[in-house]
Structures are given as C-alpha cells and as structure tokens.
mmCIF file with all atom_site columns, C-alpha atoms in Angstrom:
data_model
loop_
_atom_site.group_PDB
_atom_site.id
_atom_site.type_symbol
_atom_site.label_atom_id
_atom_site.label_alt_id
_atom_site.label_comp_id
_atom_site.label_asym_id
_atom_site.label_entity_id
_atom_site.label_seq_id
_atom_site.pdbx_PDB_ins_code
_atom_site.Cartn_x
_atom_site.Cartn_y
_atom_site.Cartn_z
_atom_site.occupancy
_atom_site.B_iso_or_equiv
_atom_site.pdbx_formal_charge
_atom_site.auth_seq_id
_atom_site.auth_comp_id
_atom_site.auth_asym_id
_atom_site.auth_atom_id
_atom_site.pdbx_PDB_model_num
ATOM 1   C CA . GLU A 1 1   ? 6.560   -15.022 -1.907  1.00 0.00 ? 4   GLU A CA 1
ATOM 2   C CA . ALA A 1 2   ? 8.046   -11.788 -3.527  1.00 0.00 ? 5   ALA A CA 1
ATOM 3   C CA . GLU A 1 3   ? 9.563   -10.688 -0.306  1.00 0.00 ? 6   GLU A CA 1
ATOM 4   C CA . LYS A 1 4   ? 10.993  -14.198 0.394   1.00 0.00 ? 7   LYS A CA 1
ATOM 5   C CA . LYS A 1 5   ? 12.487  -14.025 -3.241  1.00 0.00 ? 8   LYS A CA 1
ATOM 6   C CA . TYR A 1 6   ? 13.651  -10.455 -3.524  1.00 0.00 ? 9   TYR A CA 1
ATOM 7   C CA . GLY A 1 7   ? 13.755  -9.173  0.195   1.00 0.00 ? 10  GLY A CA 1
ATOM 8   C CA . LYS A 1 8   ? 12.072  -6.372  1.913   1.00 0.00 ? 11  LYS A CA 1
ATOM 9   C CA . GLY A 1 9   ? 12.470  -3.905  -1.059  1.00 0.00 ? 12  GLY A CA 1
ATOM 10  C CA . PHE A 1 10  ? 10.991  -6.193  -3.554  1.00 0.00 ? 13  PHE A CA 1
ATOM 11  C CA . GLU A 1 11  ? 9.096   -3.903  -5.790  1.00 0.00 ? 14  GLU A CA 1
ATOM 12  C CA . THR A 1 12  ? 12.163  -2.732  -7.735  1.00 0.00 ? 15  THR A CA 1
ATOM 13  C CA . PRO A 1 13  ? 13.648  -6.310  -8.461  1.00 0.00 ? 16  PRO A CA 1
ATOM 14  C CA . LEU A 1 14  ? 10.525  -7.806  -9.215  1.00 0.00 ? 17  LEU A CA 1
ATOM 15  C CA . SER A 1 15  ? 9.572   -4.959  -11.638 1.00 0.00 ? 18  SER A CA 1
ATOM 16  C CA . LYS A 1 16  ? 12.842  -5.018  -13.384 1.00 0.00 ? 19  LYS A CA 1
ATOM 17  C CA . GLU A 1 17  ? 12.501  -8.696  -13.813 1.00 0.00 ? 20  GLU A CA 1
ATOM 18  C CA . SER A 1 18  ? 8.912   -8.721  -15.276 1.00 0.00 ? 21  SER A CA 1
ATOM 19  C CA . SER A 1 19  ? 7.838   -8.012  -18.787 1.00 0.00 ? 22  SER A CA 1
ATOM 20  C CA . THR A 1 20  ? 4.277   -7.759  -17.764 1.00 0.00 ? 23  THR A CA 1
ATOM 21  C CA . PRO A 1 21  ? 2.492   -6.112  -14.891 1.00 0.00 ? 24  PRO A CA 1
ATOM 22  C CA . VAL A 1 22  ? 2.242   -8.228  -11.494 1.00 0.00 ? 25  VAL A CA 1
ATOM 23  C CA . TRP A 1 23  ? -0.282  -8.642  -8.840  1.00 0.00 ? 26  TRP A CA 1
ATOM 24  C CA . VAL A 1 24  ? 1.188   -8.958  -5.374  1.00 0.00 ? 27  VAL A CA 1
ATOM 25  C CA . VAL A 1 25  ? -1.475  -10.293 -3.043  1.00 0.00 ? 28  VAL A CA 1
ATOM 26  C CA . ASP A 1 26  ? -1.715  -11.674 0.637   1.00 0.00 ? 29  ASP A CA 1
ATOM 27  C CA . ILE A 1 27  ? 0.281   -8.991  2.035   1.00 0.00 ? 30  ILE A CA 1
ATOM 28  C CA . PRO A 1 28  ? 1.915   -9.706  5.561   1.00 0.00 ? 31  PRO A CA 1
ATOM 29  C CA . LEU A 1 29  ? 0.328   -8.046  8.711   1.00 0.00 ? 32  LEU A CA 1
ATOM 30  C CA . LYS A 1 30  ? 3.572   -6.194  9.468   1.00 0.00 ? 33  LYS A CA 1
ATOM 31  C CA . GLU A 1 31  ? 3.907   -4.474  6.189   1.00 0.00 ? 34  GLU A CA 1
ATOM 32  C CA . ARG A 1 32  ? 0.610   -2.274  6.567   1.00 0.00 ? 35  ARG A CA 1
ATOM 33  C CA . GLU A 1 33  ? -1.162  -0.270  9.020   1.00 0.00 ? 36  GLU A CA 1
ATOM 34  C CA . PHE A 1 34  ? -3.742  -1.117  11.314  1.00 0.00 ? 37  PHE A CA 1
ATOM 35  C CA . TYR A 1 35  ? -6.858  -0.387  9.501   1.00 0.00 ? 38  TYR A CA 1
ATOM 36  C CA . ASP A 1 36  ? -6.259  -3.181  6.745   1.00 0.00 ? 39  ASP A CA 1
ATOM 37  C CA . ARG A 1 37  ? -8.236  -6.308  7.130   1.00 0.00 ? 40  ARG A CA 1
ATOM 38  C CA . GLU A 1 38  ? -6.907  -9.466  8.007   1.00 0.00 ? 41  GLU A CA 1
ATOM 39  C CA . TYR A 1 39  ? -7.868  -12.913 6.116   1.00 0.00 ? 42  TYR A CA 1
ATOM 40  C CA . PRO A 1 40  ? -9.847  -14.524 9.259   1.00 0.00 ? 43  PRO A CA 1
ATOM 41  C CA . GLU A 1 41  ? -8.660  -18.182 7.896   1.00 0.00 ? 44  GLU A CA 1
ATOM 42  C CA . LYS A 1 42  ? -4.895  -16.792 7.313   1.00 0.00 ? 45  LYS A CA 1
ATOM 43  C CA . PRO A 1 43  ? -3.938  -15.021 10.684  1.00 0.00 ? 46  PRO A CA 1
ATOM 44  C CA . GLY A 1 44  ? -1.126  -12.592 9.709   1.00 0.00 ? 47  GLY A CA 1
ATOM 45  C CA . ILE A 1 45  ? -2.284  -11.925 6.206   1.00 0.00 ? 48  ILE A CA 1
ATOM 46  C CA . LEU A 1 46  ? -4.084  -9.056  4.875   1.00 0.00 ? 49  LEU A CA 1
ATOM 47  C CA . ARG A 1 47  ? -6.609  -8.671  1.929   1.00 0.00 ? 50  ARG A CA 1
ATOM 48  C CA . ASP A 1 48  ? -4.383  -6.215  0.347   1.00 0.00 ? 51  ASP A CA 1
ATOM 49  C CA . MET A 1 49  ? -2.787  -5.935  -2.953  1.00 0.00 ? 52  MET A CA 1
ATOM 50  C CA . ASP A 1 50  ? -0.164  -4.125  -4.878  1.00 0.00 ? 53  ASP A CA 1
ATOM 51  C CA . LEU A 1 51  ? 0.119   -3.785  -8.845  1.00 0.00 ? 54  LEU A CA 1
ATOM 52  C CA . ILE A 1 52  ? 3.620   -3.499  -10.017 1.00 0.00 ? 55  ILE A CA 1
ATOM 53  C CA . TRP A 1 53  ? 4.409   -2.239  -13.260 1.00 0.00 ? 56  TRP A CA 1
ATOM 54  C CA . PRO A 1 54  ? 7.054   -4.201  -15.330 1.00 0.00 ? 57  PRO A CA 1
ATOM 55  C CA . GLU A 1 55  ? 10.456  -3.086  -16.893 1.00 0.00 ? 58  GLU A CA 1
ATOM 56  C CA . GLY A 1 56  ? 11.441  -1.206  -13.525 1.00 0.00 ? 59  GLY A CA 1
ATOM 57  C CA . PHE A 1 57  ? 8.573   1.269   -13.383 1.00 0.00 ? 60  PHE A CA 1
ATOM 58  C CA . GLU A 1 58  ? 7.798   -0.170  -9.981  1.00 0.00 ? 61  GLU A CA 1
ATOM 59  C CA . GLU A 1 59  ? 4.571   0.266   -8.066  1.00 0.00 ? 62  GLU A CA 1
ATOM 60  C CA . ALA A 1 60  ? 1.164   1.031   -9.911  1.00 0.00 ? 63  ALA A CA 1
ATOM 61  C CA . SER A 1 61  ? -1.356  0.583   -7.533  1.00 0.00 ? 64  SER A CA 1
ATOM 62  C CA . SER A 1 62  ? -1.928  -0.268  -3.860  1.00 0.00 ? 65  SER A CA 1
ATOM 63  C CA . GLY A 1 63  ? -5.185  -1.296  -1.958  1.00 0.00 ? 66  GLY A CA 1
ATOM 64  C CA . GLY A 1 64  ? -7.278  -3.653  -0.189  1.00 0.00 ? 67  GLY A CA 1
ATOM 65  C CA . GLU A 1 65  ? -9.986  -4.026  2.338   1.00 0.00 ? 68  GLU A CA 1
ATOM 66  C CA . ARG A 1 66  ? -10.378 -1.970  5.428   1.00 0.00 ? 69  ARG A CA 1
ATOM 67  C CA . GLU A 1 67  ? -10.974 -3.415  9.056   1.00 0.00 ? 70  GLU A CA 1
ATOM 68  C CA . TYR A 1 68  ? -14.483 -2.499  10.138  1.00 0.00 ? 71  TYR A CA 1
ATOM 69  C CA . GLU A 1 69  ? -14.797 -4.267  13.468  1.00 0.00 ? 72  GLU A CA 1
ATOM 70  C CA . LEU A 1 70  ? -13.865 -2.573  16.478  1.00 0.00 ? 73  LEU A CA 1
ATOM 71  C CA . SER A 1 71  ? -12.350 -5.201  18.445  1.00 0.00 ? 74  SER A CA 1
ATOM 72  C CA . GLN A 1 72  ? -10.225 -5.971  15.490  1.00 0.00 ? 75  GLN A CA 1
ATOM 73  C CA . ILE A 1 73  ? -9.176  -2.314  15.167  1.00 0.00 ? 76  ILE A CA 1
ATOM 74  C CA . LEU A 1 74  ? -8.102  -2.169  18.839  1.00 0.00 ? 77  LEU A CA 1
ATOM 75  C CA . ASP A 1 75  ? -6.256  -5.408  18.578  1.00 0.00 ? 78  ASP A CA 1
ATOM 76  C CA . ARG A 1 76  ? -4.160  -4.400  15.626  1.00 0.00 ? 79  ARG A CA 1
ATOM 77  C CA . ILE A 1 77  ? -3.418  -0.703  17.006  1.00 0.00 ? 80  ILE A CA 1
ATOM 78  C CA . GLN A 1 78  ? -1.990  -2.532  20.000  1.00 0.00 ? 81  GLN A CA 1
ATOM 79  C CA . LYS A 1 79  ? -0.069  -5.139  18.010  1.00 0.00 ? 82  LYS A CA 1
ATOM 80  C CA . LYS A 1 80  ? 1.424   -2.267  15.950  1.00 0.00 ? 83  LYS A CA 1
ATOM 81  C CA . GLY A 1 81  ? 2.731   -0.755  19.087  1.00 0.00 ? 84  GLY A CA 1
ATOM 82  C CA . GLN A 1 82  ? 0.702   2.290   18.698  1.00 0.00 ? 85  GLN A CA 1
ATOM 83  C CA . THR A 1 83  ? -2.017  3.926   21.215  1.00 0.00 ? 86  THR A CA 1
ATOM 84  C CA . GLU A 1 84  ? -5.686  4.248   21.113  1.00 0.00 ? 87  GLU A CA 1
ATOM 85  C CA . GLU A 1 85  ? -4.982  7.855   22.033  1.00 0.00 ? 88  GLU A CA 1
ATOM 86  C CA . GLN A 1 86  ? -2.983  8.521   18.677  1.00 0.00 ? 89  GLN A CA 1
ATOM 87  C CA . PHE A 1 87  ? -6.279  7.206   16.765  1.00 0.00 ? 90  PHE A CA 1
ATOM 88  C CA . LYS A 1 88  ? -9.057  8.425   19.208  1.00 0.00 ? 91  LYS A CA 1
ATOM 89  C CA . TRP A 1 89  ? -11.175 9.875   16.405  1.00 0.00 ? 92  TRP A CA 1
ATOM 90  C CA . PHE A 1 90  ? -10.938 6.635   14.356  1.00 0.00 ? 93  PHE A CA 1
ATOM 91  C CA . ILE A 1 91  ? -11.995 4.617   17.332  1.00 0.00 ? 94  ILE A CA 1
ATOM 92  C CA . GLU A 1 92  ? -14.717 6.829   17.827  1.00 0.00 ? 95  GLU A CA 1
ATOM 93  C CA . LEU A 1 93  ? -16.116 6.526   14.112  1.00 0.00 ? 96  LEU A CA 1
ATOM 94  C CA . ALA A 1 94  ? -15.590 2.758   14.622  1.00 0.00 ? 97  ALA A CA 1
ATOM 95  C CA . LYS A 1 95  ? -17.857 2.598   17.727  1.00 0.00 ? 98  LYS A CA 1
ATOM 96  C CA . GLN A 1 96  ? -20.544 4.269   15.709  1.00 0.00 ? 99  GLN A CA 1
ATOM 97  C CA . GLY A 1 97  ? -20.214 1.654   13.092  1.00 0.00 ? 100 GLY A CA 1
ATOM 98  C CA . ILE A 1 98  ? -17.959 1.658   10.127  1.00 0.00 ? 101 ILE A CA 1
ATOM 99  C CA . LYS A 1 99  ? -19.316 -0.024  6.805   1.00 0.00 ? 102 LYS A CA 1
ATOM 100 C CA . TYR A 1 100 ? -17.371 -2.666  4.763   1.00 0.00 ? 103 TYR A CA 1
ATOM 101 C CA . THR A 1 101 ? -15.141 -1.036  2.444   1.00 0.00 ? 104 THR A CA 1
ATOM 102 C CA . ALA A 1 102 ? -12.458 -1.570  0.065   1.00 0.00 ? 105 ALA A CA 1
ATOM 103 C CA . GLY A 1 103 ? -10.384 0.559   -2.297  1.00 0.00 ? 106 GLY A CA 1
ATOM 104 C CA . PHE A 1 104 ? -7.253  1.287   -4.038  1.00 0.00 ? 107 PHE A CA 1
ATOM 105 C CA . GLY A 1 105 ? -4.978  4.092   -5.075  1.00 0.00 ? 108 GLY A CA 1
ATOM 106 C CA . ILE A 1 106 ? -3.080  5.022   -8.271  1.00 0.00 ? 109 ILE A CA 1
ATOM 107 C CA . GLY A 1 107 ? -0.660  7.664   -8.979  1.00 0.00 ? 110 GLY A CA 1
ATOM 108 C CA . ILE A 1 108 ? -1.565  9.508   -12.012 1.00 0.00 ? 111 ILE A CA 1
ATOM 109 C CA . GLU A 1 109 ? 2.197   10.331  -12.367 1.00 0.00 ? 112 GLU A CA 1
ATOM 110 C CA . ARG A 1 110 ? 3.429   6.727   -11.995 1.00 0.00 ? 113 ARG A CA 1
ATOM 111 C CA . PHE A 1 111 ? 0.835   5.780   -14.578 1.00 0.00 ? 114 PHE A CA 1
ATOM 112 C CA . THR A 1 112 ? 1.803   8.561   -17.148 1.00 0.00 ? 115 THR A CA 1
ATOM 113 C CA . ARG A 1 113 ? 5.416   7.401   -16.726 1.00 0.00 ? 116 ARG A CA 1
ATOM 114 C CA . PHE A 1 114 ? 4.693   3.812   -17.347 1.00 0.00 ? 117 PHE A CA 1
ATOM 115 C CA . VAL A 1 115 ? 2.419   4.627   -20.509 1.00 0.00 ? 118 VAL A CA 1
ATOM 116 C CA . CYS A 1 116 ? 4.878   7.167   -21.814 1.00 0.00 ? 119 CYS A CA 1
ATOM 117 C CA . GLY A 1 117 ? 8.154   5.215   -20.908 1.00 0.00 ? 120 GLY A CA 1
ATOM 118 C CA . VAL A 1 118 ? 9.655   7.998   -19.103 1.00 0.00 ? 121 VAL A CA 1
ATOM 119 C CA . GLU A 1 119 ? 12.666  7.084   -16.911 1.00 0.00 ? 122 GLU A CA 1
ATOM 120 C CA . LYS A 1 120 ? 12.253  9.610   -14.283 1.00 0.00 ? 123 LYS A CA 1
ATOM 121 C CA . ILE A 1 121 ? 8.940   10.523  -12.610 1.00 0.00 ? 124 ILE A CA 1
ATOM 122 C CA . GLU A 1 122 ? 9.845   14.187  -12.070 1.00 0.00 ? 125 GLU A CA 1
ATOM 123 C CA . ASP A 1 123 ? 9.777   14.349  -15.862 1.00 0.00 ? 126 ASP A CA 1
ATOM 124 C CA . VAL A 1 124 ? 5.936   13.683  -15.695 1.00 0.00 ? 127 VAL A CA 1
ATOM 125 C CA . THR A 1 125 ? 5.215   15.778  -12.639 1.00 0.00 ? 128 THR A CA 1
ATOM 126 C CA . THR A 1 126 ? 4.152   19.416  -12.839 1.00 0.00 ? 129 THR A CA 1
ATOM 127 C CA . PHE A 1 127 ? 5.780   20.313  -9.209  1.00 0.00 ? 130 PHE A CA 1
ATOM 128 C CA . PRO A 1 128 ? 8.155   17.291  -8.454  1.00 0.00 ? 131 PRO A CA 1
ATOM 129 C CA . LYS A 1 129 ? 9.361   16.972  -4.919  1.00 0.00 ? 132 LYS A CA 1
ATOM 130 C CA . VAL A 1 130 ? 13.300  16.854  -5.129  1.00 0.00 ? 133 VAL A CA 1
ATOM 131 C CA . PRO A 1 131 ? 15.116  17.111  -1.997  1.00 0.00 ? 134 PRO A CA 1
ATOM 132 C CA . GLY A 1 132 ? 17.233  20.263  -1.894  1.00 0.00 ? 135 GLY A CA 1
ATOM 133 C CA . ARG A 1 133 ? 15.501  21.831  -5.017  1.00 0.00 ? 136 ARG A CA 1
ATOM 134 C CA . ILE A 1 134 ? 12.455  24.152  -5.165  1.00 0.00 ? 137 ILE A CA 1
ATOM 135 C CA . SER A 1 135 ? 10.122  23.424  -7.894  1.00 0.00 ? 138 SER A CA 1
ATOM 136 C CA . LEU A 1 136 ? 8.263   26.575  -9.137  1.00 0.00 ? 139 LEU A CA 1
#
C-alpha cells in the first residue's frame, strides 16, 4: 500500500508524513533478494518488514523470514534473473539443510540520529562515508 500511495521511493514521503513510527509489511517479491521467504498463501508477497521512523528520519529497521527450502531458493534465484553459479556456496548450504530463521537489522547511527533529533546522519557517525570526502 505504501508503494501504491507514494511510489517506489516510499520511505521518505511516508516518514515525513508520519508522526509515529510505521511498520511496512507484506513486501512485494520484486523488492527483495532471493533468500527472503514468500507467504505460501500470498504468492509474490514476502514475510518481510521495514520499520520507518517518523518526521523524515526514514528507515529504522528491516528484516523478515529467510527461505530455507532448496526448491524455493532455486526457483527464486531463477526468477530474479540470477544464476546458480553466483550462489553456489549458498545452494550447497541449502542442500545440507538450512534451519528456519528470521531476523532484522537496525543501524545504530540511524537510531542515534532519530533519538537525538539530528538532521544529518554524518553528524552521528564516527567515520561518515561522504562521496568526494575522506573522513579521518
């Protein structure tokens, strides 16, 4: 729904319009990698989520369930236009058996920026990556 309302780069306008954090769930398959798990009952929709900070602070966290079934992994690699050769190491792991897993990531700098109300992420990063500038 967020992509329908705001377009592909929905995070920024959604964040600017919100006054509280927003959960974005049911991410379309085309938006993520082959290793994200699809709902069996909702083809094309992933069991993924994003947490968006309000007031223009954008993405806080991203995560979801991981695919563990070899047949699904191979199918998704093909659907994404990638080759099995690119992910040979991952396929070998899947053949041995991957456990069901889920998780999320949160950027400490993004969290600090939001909590402190800092406009630029560079101002809360020890060694910011800024194009054309060396940070030492």
